[in-house]
mmCIF file of C-alpha atoms and ligand atoms in Angstrom:
data_model
loop_
_atom_site.group_PDB
_atom_site.id
_atom_site.type_symbol
_atom_site.label_atom_id
_atom_site.label_comp_id
_atom_site.label_asym_id
_atom_site.label_seq_id
_atom_site.Cartn_x
_atom_site.Cartn_y
_atom_site.Cartn_z
ATOM 1 C CA MET A 1 -0.485 23.101 14.381
ATOM 2 C CA LYS A 2 2.416 20.948 15.610
ATOM 3 C CA LYS A 3 3.750 18.968 12.679
ATOM 4 C CA ASN A 4 2.492 15.342 12.684
ATOM 5 C CA ASN A 5 0.623 15.553 16.006
ATOM 6 C CA PHE A 6 -2.361 13.672 14.652
ATOM 7 C CA LYS A 7 -3.686 11.918 17.762
ATOM 8 C CA GLY A 8 -7.481 12.175 17.810
ATOM 9 C CA LYS A 9 -7.676 12.709 14.074
ATOM 10 C CA TRP A 10 -8.719 10.128 11.477
ATOM 11 C CA ALA A 11 -6.999 7.780 9.069
ATOM 12 C CA VAL A 12 -8.491 6.108 5.992
ATOM 13 C CA VAL A 13 -7.054 2.638 5.341
ATOM 14 C CA THR A 14 -8.000 0.764 2.176
ATOM 15 C CA GLY A 15 -7.873 -3.024 2.249
ATOM 16 C CA ALA A 16 -8.359 -2.934 6.033
ATOM 17 C CA SER A 17 -10.219 -6.228 6.419
ATOM 18 C CA LYS A 18 -7.109 -8.404 6.631
ATOM 19 C CA GLY A 19 -3.386 -8.632 6.002
ATOM 20 C CA LEU A 20 -1.268 -5.495 5.997
ATOM 21 C CA GLY A 21 -4.206 -3.065 5.999
ATOM 22 C CA PHE A 22 -5.696 -4.666 9.104
ATOM 23 C CA ALA A 23 -2.292 -4.507 10.812
ATOM 24 C CA TYR A 24 -1.906 -0.813 9.923
ATOM 25 C CA ALA A 25 -5.409 -0.094 11.211
ATOM 26 C CA GLU A 26 -4.598 -1.736 14.516
ATOM 27 C CA GLN A 27 -1.328 0.206 14.871
ATOM 28 C CA LEU A 28 -3.162 3.481 14.219
ATOM 29 C CA LEU A 29 -5.893 2.704 16.749
ATOM 30 C CA GLN A 30 -3.240 1.881 19.358
ATOM 31 C CA GLN A 31 -1.804 5.358 18.759
ATOM 32 C CA GLY A 32 -5.150 7.061 19.430
ATOM 33 C CA ILE A 33 -5.975 7.697 15.779
ATOM 34 C CA ASN A 34 -9.534 6.905 14.655
ATOM 35 C CA VAL A 35 -9.727 4.690 11.589
ATOM 36 C CA ILE A 36 -12.069 4.372 8.621
ATOM 37 C CA GLY A 37 -11.404 0.938 7.122
ATOM 38 C CA VAL A 38 -12.432 0.128 3.564
ATOM 39 C CA ALA A 39 -12.772 -3.232 1.817
ATOM 40 C CA ARG A 40 -15.378 -5.045 -0.244
ATOM 41 C CA ASN A 41 -16.259 -6.774 3.015
ATOM 42 C CA ALA A 42 -14.979 -4.584 5.849
ATOM 43 C CA MET A 43 -16.782 -6.534 8.608
ATOM 44 C CA PRO A 44 -13.596 -8.184 9.990
ATOM 45 C CA PHE A 45 -12.150 -4.691 10.465
ATOM 46 C CA GLN A 46 -15.299 -3.552 12.320
ATOM 47 C CA ALA A 47 -14.424 -6.123 15.027
ATOM 48 C CA LEU A 48 -11.580 -3.818 16.126
ATOM 49 C CA ALA A 49 -14.193 -1.449 17.605
ATOM 50 C CA GLN A 50 -14.598 -3.790 20.588
ATOM 51 C CA LYS A 51 -10.867 -4.165 21.093
ATOM 52 C CA TYR A 52 -10.224 -0.399 21.052
ATOM 53 C CA PRO A 53 -13.238 1.247 22.724
ATOM 54 C CA ASP A 54 -11.436 4.569 23.320
ATOM 55 C CA VAL A 55 -11.061 5.321 19.631
ATOM 56 C CA GLU A 56 -13.548 5.280 16.775
ATOM 57 C CA VAL A 57 -13.773 2.650 14.077
ATOM 58 C CA GLU A 58 -15.849 3.089 10.942
ATOM 59 C CA ALA A 59 -16.133 0.316 8.376
ATOM 60 C CA ILE A 60 -17.073 1.100 4.783
ATOM 61 C CA ASN A 61 -17.861 -1.640 2.261
ATOM 62 C CA LEU A 62 -16.735 -0.513 -1.178
ATOM 63 C CA ASP A 63 -15.225 -2.128 -4.231
ATOM 64 C CA LEU A 64 -12.479 0.346 -5.066
ATOM 65 C CA SER A 65 -11.771 -1.284 -8.419
ATOM 66 C CA ASP A 66 -14.801 0.704 -9.580
ATOM 67 C CA PRO A 67 -13.241 4.187 -9.985
ATOM 68 C CA ARG A 68 -16.574 5.873 -9.122
ATOM 69 C CA ASN A 69 -16.304 4.405 -5.627
ATOM 70 C CA CYS A 70 -13.141 6.396 -4.936
ATOM 71 C CA GLN A 71 -15.174 9.616 -5.149
ATOM 72 C CA VAL A 72 -17.952 7.954 -3.093
ATOM 73 C CA LEU A 73 -15.377 7.157 -0.387
ATOM 74 C CA PHE A 74 -13.907 10.665 -0.479
ATOM 75 C CA ASP A 75 -17.349 12.251 -0.148
ATOM 76 C CA LYS A 76 -18.324 9.917 2.705
ATOM 77 C CA VAL A 77 -15.318 10.818 4.848
ATOM 78 C CA GLN A 78 -15.547 14.599 4.399
ATOM 79 C CA LYS A 79 -17.171 15.021 7.823
ATOM 80 C CA ARG A 80 -14.032 13.622 9.493
ATOM 81 C CA ASP A 81 -10.752 15.397 10.229
ATOM 82 C CA ILE A 82 -8.534 13.143 8.128
ATOM 83 C CA ALA A 83 -4.767 13.225 8.597
ATOM 84 C CA TYR A 84 -3.708 9.922 6.997
ATOM 85 C CA LEU A 85 -4.630 7.914 3.934
ATOM 86 C CA ILE A 86 -3.092 4.466 3.487
ATOM 87 C CA ASN A 87 -3.609 3.244 -0.077
ATOM 88 C CA ASN A 88 -3.057 -0.409 0.744
ATOM 89 C CA ALA A 89 -5.770 -2.400 -1.103
ATOM 90 C CA GLY A 90 -4.177 -4.386 -3.890
ATOM 91 C CA PHE A 91 -3.655 -7.822 -5.344
ATOM 92 C CA GLY A 92 -1.521 -9.630 -7.917
ATOM 93 C CA VAL A 93 -2.055 -11.845 -10.941
ATOM 94 C CA TRP A 94 0.755 -14.377 -11.048
ATOM 95 C CA GLY A 95 1.719 -16.382 -14.159
ATOM 96 C CA PHE A 96 3.082 -16.182 -17.680
ATOM 97 C CA PHE A 97 1.715 -13.148 -19.503
ATOM 98 C CA ASP A 98 0.219 -15.165 -22.375
ATOM 99 C CA GLU A 99 -1.666 -17.365 -19.894
ATOM 100 C CA THR A 100 -2.992 -14.945 -17.261
ATOM 101 C CA ASP A 101 -6.607 -13.799 -17.291
ATOM 102 C CA ILE A 102 -7.029 -10.382 -18.923
ATOM 103 C CA THR A 103 -10.213 -9.598 -16.949
ATOM 104 C CA LYS A 104 -8.384 -10.138 -13.664
ATOM 105 C CA GLU A 105 -5.452 -8.049 -14.859
ATOM 106 C CA MET A 106 -7.715 -5.158 -15.846
ATOM 107 C CA ASN A 107 -9.385 -5.404 -12.436
ATOM 108 C CA MET A 108 -5.954 -5.360 -10.795
ATOM 109 C CA ILE A 109 -4.984 -2.254 -12.780
ATOM 110 C CA ASP A 110 -8.267 -0.630 -11.709
ATOM 111 C CA LEU A 111 -7.439 -1.288 -8.045
ATOM 112 C CA ASN A 112 -3.624 -1.108 -7.822
ATOM 113 C CA ILE A 113 -3.249 1.856 -10.181
ATOM 114 C CA LYS A 114 -6.485 3.716 -10.891
ATOM 115 C CA ALA A 115 -7.997 3.682 -7.392
ATOM 116 C CA LEU A 116 -4.673 4.568 -5.801
ATOM 117 C CA HIS A 117 -4.175 7.375 -8.318
ATOM 118 C CA ILE A 118 -7.658 8.860 -7.820
ATOM 119 C CA LEU A 119 -7.524 8.670 -4.021
ATOM 120 C CA THR A 120 -3.999 10.121 -3.953
ATOM 121 C CA LYS A 121 -5.151 13.054 -6.091
ATOM 122 C CA LEU A 122 -8.276 13.751 -4.011
ATOM 123 C CA PHE A 123 -6.431 13.563 -0.700
ATOM 124 C CA VAL A 124 -3.317 15.474 -1.815
ATOM 125 C CA GLN A 125 -5.630 18.319 -2.843
ATOM 126 C CA LYS A 126 -7.473 18.164 0.491
ATOM 127 C CA PHE A 127 -4.296 17.821 2.579
ATOM 128 C CA LYS A 128 -2.577 20.653 0.710
ATOM 129 C CA THR A 129 -5.485 22.965 1.474
ATOM 130 C CA GLN A 130 -5.396 22.086 5.183
ATOM 131 C CA ASN A 131 -1.539 21.922 5.058
ATOM 132 C CA TYR A 132 -1.314 18.691 7.022
ATOM 133 C CA GLY A 133 -1.701 15.039 6.231
ATOM 134 C CA ARG A 134 0.298 12.083 4.994
ATOM 135 C CA ILE A 135 -0.459 9.517 2.325
ATOM 136 C CA PHE A 136 1.217 6.125 2.475
ATOM 137 C CA ASN A 137 1.039 4.230 -0.805
ATOM 138 C CA ILE A 138 1.908 0.554 -0.637
ATOM 139 C CA GLY A 139 4.381 -0.409 -3.329
ATOM 140 C CA SER A 140 6.701 -3.404 -3.316
ATOM 141 C CA VAL A 141 10.403 -3.692 -2.744
ATOM 142 C CA LEU A 142 11.531 -5.283 -5.983
ATOM 143 C CA ALA A 143 8.631 -4.310 -8.196
ATOM 144 C CA GLY A 144 9.316 -0.634 -7.574
ATOM 145 C CA PHE A 145 12.743 -0.972 -9.170
ATOM 146 C CA VAL A 146 12.752 -3.774 -11.732
ATOM 147 C CA SER A 147 10.435 -5.691 -14.101
ATOM 148 C CA GLY A 148 8.975 -8.985 -12.894
ATOM 149 C CA PRO A 149 8.883 -11.889 -15.345
ATOM 150 C CA VAL A 150 6.104 -14.392 -14.474
ATOM 151 C CA PHE A 151 4.410 -11.677 -12.368
ATOM 152 C CA SER A 152 4.660 -8.983 -15.023
ATOM 153 C CA SER A 153 1.535 -6.867 -14.700
ATOM 154 C CA TYR A 154 1.666 -6.835 -10.882
ATOM 155 C CA TYR A 155 5.289 -5.629 -10.932
ATOM 156 C CA ALA A 156 4.331 -3.019 -13.527
ATOM 157 C CA SER A 157 1.456 -1.809 -11.333
ATOM 158 C CA LYS A 158 3.795 -1.341 -8.367
ATOM 159 C CA ALA A 159 6.352 0.454 -10.565
ATOM 160 C CA TYR A 160 3.547 2.934 -11.292
ATOM 161 C CA VAL A 161 2.866 3.346 -7.555
ATOM 162 C CA MET A 162 6.536 4.087 -6.918
ATOM 163 C CA SER A 163 7.000 6.470 -9.836
ATOM 164 C CA LEU A 164 3.846 8.442 -9.081
ATOM 165 C CA GLY A 165 4.448 8.736 -5.335
ATOM 166 C CA VAL A 166 8.077 9.827 -5.583
ATOM 167 C CA ALA A 167 7.183 12.525 -8.121
ATOM 168 C CA ILE A 168 4.302 13.909 -6.037
ATOM 169 C CA ASN A 169 6.376 13.897 -2.865
ATOM 170 C CA THR A 170 9.112 15.844 -4.642
ATOM 171 C CA GLU A 171 6.539 18.439 -5.748
ATOM 172 C CA LEU A 172 5.258 18.739 -2.174
ATOM 173 C CA LYS A 173 8.719 19.208 -0.711
ATOM 174 C CA LYS A 174 9.597 21.821 -3.338
ATOM 175 C CA ALA A 175 6.363 23.651 -2.501
ATOM 176 C CA LYS A 176 7.416 23.607 1.186
ATOM 177 C CA SER A 177 4.183 21.840 2.050
ATOM 178 C CA HIS A 178 3.879 19.807 5.261
ATOM 179 C CA VAL A 179 1.990 17.166 3.296
ATOM 180 C CA ARG A 180 3.867 14.007 2.289
ATOM 181 C CA VAL A 181 3.275 11.036 -0.001
ATOM 182 C CA VAL A 182 5.494 8.178 1.160
ATOM 183 C CA THR A 183 5.730 4.945 -0.834
ATOM 184 C CA ILE A 184 6.167 1.976 1.497
ATOM 185 C CA CYS A 185 7.863 -0.998 -0.176
ATOM 186 C CA PRO A 186 7.275 -4.327 1.610
ATOM 187 C CA GLY A 187 9.081 -7.536 0.780
ATOM 188 C CA GLN A 188 7.203 -10.823 1.115
ATOM 189 C CA LEU A 189 4.681 -10.747 3.971
ATOM 190 C CA LYS A 190 2.718 -13.562 5.520
ATOM 191 C CA THR A 191 -0.783 -12.672 4.270
ATOM 192 C CA ASP A 192 -3.403 -14.067 1.877
ATOM 193 C CA PHE A 193 -1.829 -12.040 -0.938
ATOM 194 C CA TRP A 194 0.113 -14.919 -2.499
ATOM 195 C CA ALA A 195 -2.703 -17.426 -2.415
ATOM 196 C CA SER A 196 -5.102 -14.909 -3.948
ATOM 197 C CA SER A 197 -2.594 -14.049 -6.710
ATOM 198 C CA ARG A 198 -2.650 -17.565 -8.116
ATOM 199 C CA GLU A 199 -5.268 -19.761 -9.711
ATOM 200 C CA ASP A 200 -4.009 -22.784 -7.739
ATOM 201 C CA LYS A 201 -4.143 -20.769 -4.452
ATOM 202 C CA LYS A 202 -0.620 -21.885 -3.566
ATOM 203 C CA GLY A 203 1.099 -19.662 -1.009
ATOM 204 C CA THR A 204 4.543 -18.183 -1.386
ATOM 205 C CA LYS A 205 7.985 -19.668 -0.952
ATOM 206 C CA GLY A 206 11.072 -18.155 0.593
ATOM 207 C CA LYS A 207 11.369 -15.819 3.556
ATOM 208 C CA VAL A 208 8.201 -14.010 4.616
ATOM 209 C CA ALA A 209 8.052 -11.236 7.195
ATOM 210 C CA ASN A 210 5.581 -11.017 10.055
ATOM 211 C CA VAL A 211 2.912 -8.558 8.968
ATOM 212 C CA ASP A 212 2.367 -6.965 12.404
ATOM 213 C CA VAL A 213 6.075 -6.302 12.858
ATOM 214 C CA PHE A 214 6.326 -4.852 9.360
ATOM 215 C CA ALA A 215 3.266 -2.649 9.923
ATOM 216 C CA ARG A 216 4.613 -1.312 13.227
ATOM 217 C CA LYS A 217 8.099 -0.534 11.927
ATOM 218 C CA SER A 218 7.043 0.917 8.593
ATOM 219 C CA LEU A 219 4.255 3.066 10.049
ATOM 220 C CA LYS A 220 6.518 4.519 12.722
ATOM 221 C CA LYS A 221 9.048 5.553 10.073
ATOM 222 C CA ALA A 222 6.474 6.708 7.528
ATOM 223 C CA MET A 223 4.860 9.075 10.039
ATOM 224 C CA LYS A 224 8.121 10.992 10.448
ATOM 225 C CA THR A 225 10.226 10.475 7.370
ATOM 226 C CA ASN A 226 11.204 13.063 4.840
ATOM 227 C CA ARG A 227 12.118 10.304 2.382
ATOM 228 C CA ASP A 228 10.131 9.530 -0.735
ATOM 229 C CA TYR A 229 10.017 5.788 -0.123
ATOM 230 C CA LEU A 230 10.753 3.343 2.668
ATOM 231 C CA ILE A 231 12.308 -0.088 2.663
ATOM 232 C CA ILE A 232 12.370 -1.964 5.962
ATOM 233 C CA GLY A 233 14.979 -4.594 6.856
ATOM 234 C CA PHE A 234 18.461 -5.501 5.685
ATOM 235 C CA ALA A 235 17.413 -8.229 3.218
ATOM 236 C CA ASN A 236 14.932 -5.908 1.484
ATOM 237 C CA LYS A 237 17.515 -3.120 1.304
ATOM 238 C CA MET A 238 19.982 -5.561 -0.250
ATOM 239 C CA ALA A 239 17.332 -6.682 -2.758
ATOM 240 C CA LYS A 240 16.821 -3.081 -3.831
ATOM 241 C CA TRP A 241 20.573 -2.511 -4.032
ATOM 242 C CA GLY A 242 20.895 -5.595 -6.233
ATOM 243 C CA ALA A 243 18.045 -4.475 -8.465
ATOM 244 C CA LEU A 244 19.760 -1.158 -9.050
ATOM 245 C CA HIS A 245 23.404 -2.225 -9.273
ATOM 246 C CA LEU A 246 23.696 -5.818 -10.497
ATOM 247 C CA PRO A 247 23.533 -6.542 -14.226
ATOM 248 C CA ARG A 248 19.908 -6.228 -15.363
ATOM 249 C CA LYS A 249 20.007 -9.469 -17.325
ATOM 250 C CA TRP A 250 21.133 -11.377 -14.229
ATOM 251 C CA ILE A 251 18.398 -9.799 -12.071
ATOM 252 C CA LEU A 252 15.678 -10.546 -14.626
ATOM 253 C CA ASN A 253 16.870 -14.148 -14.982
ATOM 254 C CA SER A 254 16.848 -14.548 -11.175
ATOM 255 C CA ILE A 255 13.321 -13.150 -10.838
ATOM 256 C CA HIS A 256 12.153 -15.328 -13.728
ATOM 257 C CA ARG A 257 13.613 -18.425 -12.041
ATOM 258 C CA PHE A 258 12.208 -17.517 -8.629
ATOM 259 C CA GLN A 259 8.713 -16.602 -9.801
ATOM 260 C CA LYS A 260 8.483 -19.663 -12.049
ATOM 261 C CA SER A 261 9.373 -21.936 -9.156
ATOM 262 C CA ARG A 262 6.709 -20.593 -6.778
HETATM 263 N N1 NAP B 301 1.881 -9.824 1.033
HETATM 264 C C1 NAP B 301 2.990 -9.489 0.428
HETATM 265 O O1 NAP B 301 3.954 -10.271 0.378
HETATM 266 C C2 NAP B 301 3.134 -8.128 -0.195
HETATM 267 C C3 NAP B 301 4.401 -7.714 -0.649
HETATM 268 C C4 NAP B 301 4.540 -6.469 -1.225
HETATM 269 C C5 NAP B 301 3.443 -5.640 -1.345
HETATM 270 N N2 NAP B 301 2.224 -6.057 -0.905
HETATM 271 C C6 NAP B 301 1.079 -5.132 -1.060
HETATM 272 O O2 NAP B 301 0.495 -4.940 0.218
HETATM 273 C C7 NAP B 301 -0.872 -4.569 0.049
HETATM 274 C C8 NAP B 301 -1.736 -5.392 0.990
HETATM 275 O O3 NAP B 301 -1.658 -6.740 0.611
HETATM 276 P P1 NAP B 301 -1.872 -7.945 1.650
HETATM 277 O O4 NAP B 301 -0.657 -8.762 1.577
HETATM 278 O O5 NAP B 301 -2.333 -7.426 2.965
HETATM 279 O O6 NAP B 301 -3.061 -8.724 0.883
HETATM 280 P P2 NAP B 301 -4.406 -9.399 1.453
HETATM 281 O O7 NAP B 301 -4.147 -10.068 2.751
HETATM 282 O O8 NAP B 301 -4.911 -10.207 0.304
HETATM 283 O O9 NAP B 301 -5.377 -8.156 1.707
HETATM 284 C C9 NAP B 301 -5.888 -7.378 0.643
HETATM 285 C C10 NAP B 301 -6.893 -6.375 1.175
HETATM 286 O O10 NAP B 301 -7.385 -5.594 0.084
HETATM 287 C C11 NAP B 301 -8.821 -5.649 0.069
HETATM 288 N N3 NAP B 301 -9.307 -5.564 -1.309
HETATM 289 C C12 NAP B 301 -9.065 -6.439 -2.321
HETATM 290 N N4 NAP B 301 -9.739 -6.059 -3.423
HETATM 291 C C13 NAP B 301 -10.396 -4.911 -3.101
HETATM 292 C C14 NAP B 301 -11.255 -4.043 -3.823
HETATM 293 N N5 NAP B 301 -11.585 -4.279 -5.106
HETATM 294 N N6 NAP B 301 -11.758 -2.957 -3.174
HETATM 295 C C15 NAP B 301 -11.452 -2.720 -1.883
HETATM 296 N N7 NAP B 301 -10.638 -3.507 -1.146
HETATM 297 C C16 NAP B 301 -10.123 -4.586 -1.758
HETATM 298 C C17 NAP B 301 -9.148 -6.999 0.728
HETATM 299 O O11 NAP B 301 -10.455 -7.029 1.306
HETATM 300 P P3 NAP B 301 -11.765 -7.564 0.495
HETATM 301 O O12 NAP B 301 -11.371 -8.866 -0.145
HETATM 302 O O13 NAP B 301 -12.839 -7.686 1.533
HETATM 303 O O14 NAP B 301 -12.090 -6.506 -0.503
HETATM 304 C C18 NAP B 301 -8.108 -7.022 1.837
HETATM 305 O O15 NAP B 301 -8.527 -6.231 2.923
HETATM 306 C C19 NAP B 301 -1.184 -4.780 -1.439
HETATM 307 O O16 NAP B 301 -1.149 -3.526 -2.104
HETATM 308 C C20 NAP B 301 -0.050 -5.654 -1.915
HETATM 309 O O17 NAP B 301 0.212 -5.491 -3.290
HETATM 310 C C21 NAP B 301 2.051 -7.265 -0.329
#
């Protein structure tokens, strides 16, 4: 099979009902790839069926923070010829660690870490057997590289996403597999993410990128790249450079100041 010629095959996108997942789903459909969209309420994603009648759209309602539902999802999609998985569903819990809600944080760990881990394992095994397929795990530009005061457990969850994905992708490359796990690291995007991360529902501050533009650019690169992770845009690349090269104390103080002032 020609490497990465996946037109007519299927993609699974988690968190497809809005935001980045919805934008990825739309990009895939435009490229002739059928999409299974997952969310607790995937109905908004189902609406794409009318907009793209030449490709297939399947909506699955599942709460992926229940680890059992990851296996349920995997079993449900077995009848399809899957070539992509986008582990995108995720949320944050913003605030000082001694004040944030432990139940919400555990739920976030179940979704951002456990569900992503289980689905990555199931699909890497499947893709390795068929020797094609790509997994795109959604990390975060700063959180992948540095701790995040006043957003601590969310940053830690995305550090896990980065560490896991880079290690698996290295194994795959060493095994000369065609399968890839690429960690995509967005900066701030204009979605509901920020409002849903906070008790007071306040949005974000600072520069936010257009989610459709980010989805288009990152997907195009992720479909071809041999890299372990992707950062899109000059400002995000500079942020990563700073996180790795500037004095750690200065970076942590800056993040603390920025997150506190949101
Ligand atoms: N926005 C940003 O600035 C930004 C920056 C860096 C990284 N990210 C990452 O990008 C990804 C997408 O975020 P977004 O900005 O698009 O957020 P969003 O607009 O809030 O969308 C989140 C999506 O995840 C789904 N979801 C939430 N809980 C779920 C659960 N338990 N089971 C299944 N689906 C669930 C939501 O649908 P339901 O509510 O119907 O379940 C929705 O489709 C996340 O991993 C986030 O951490 C975002």
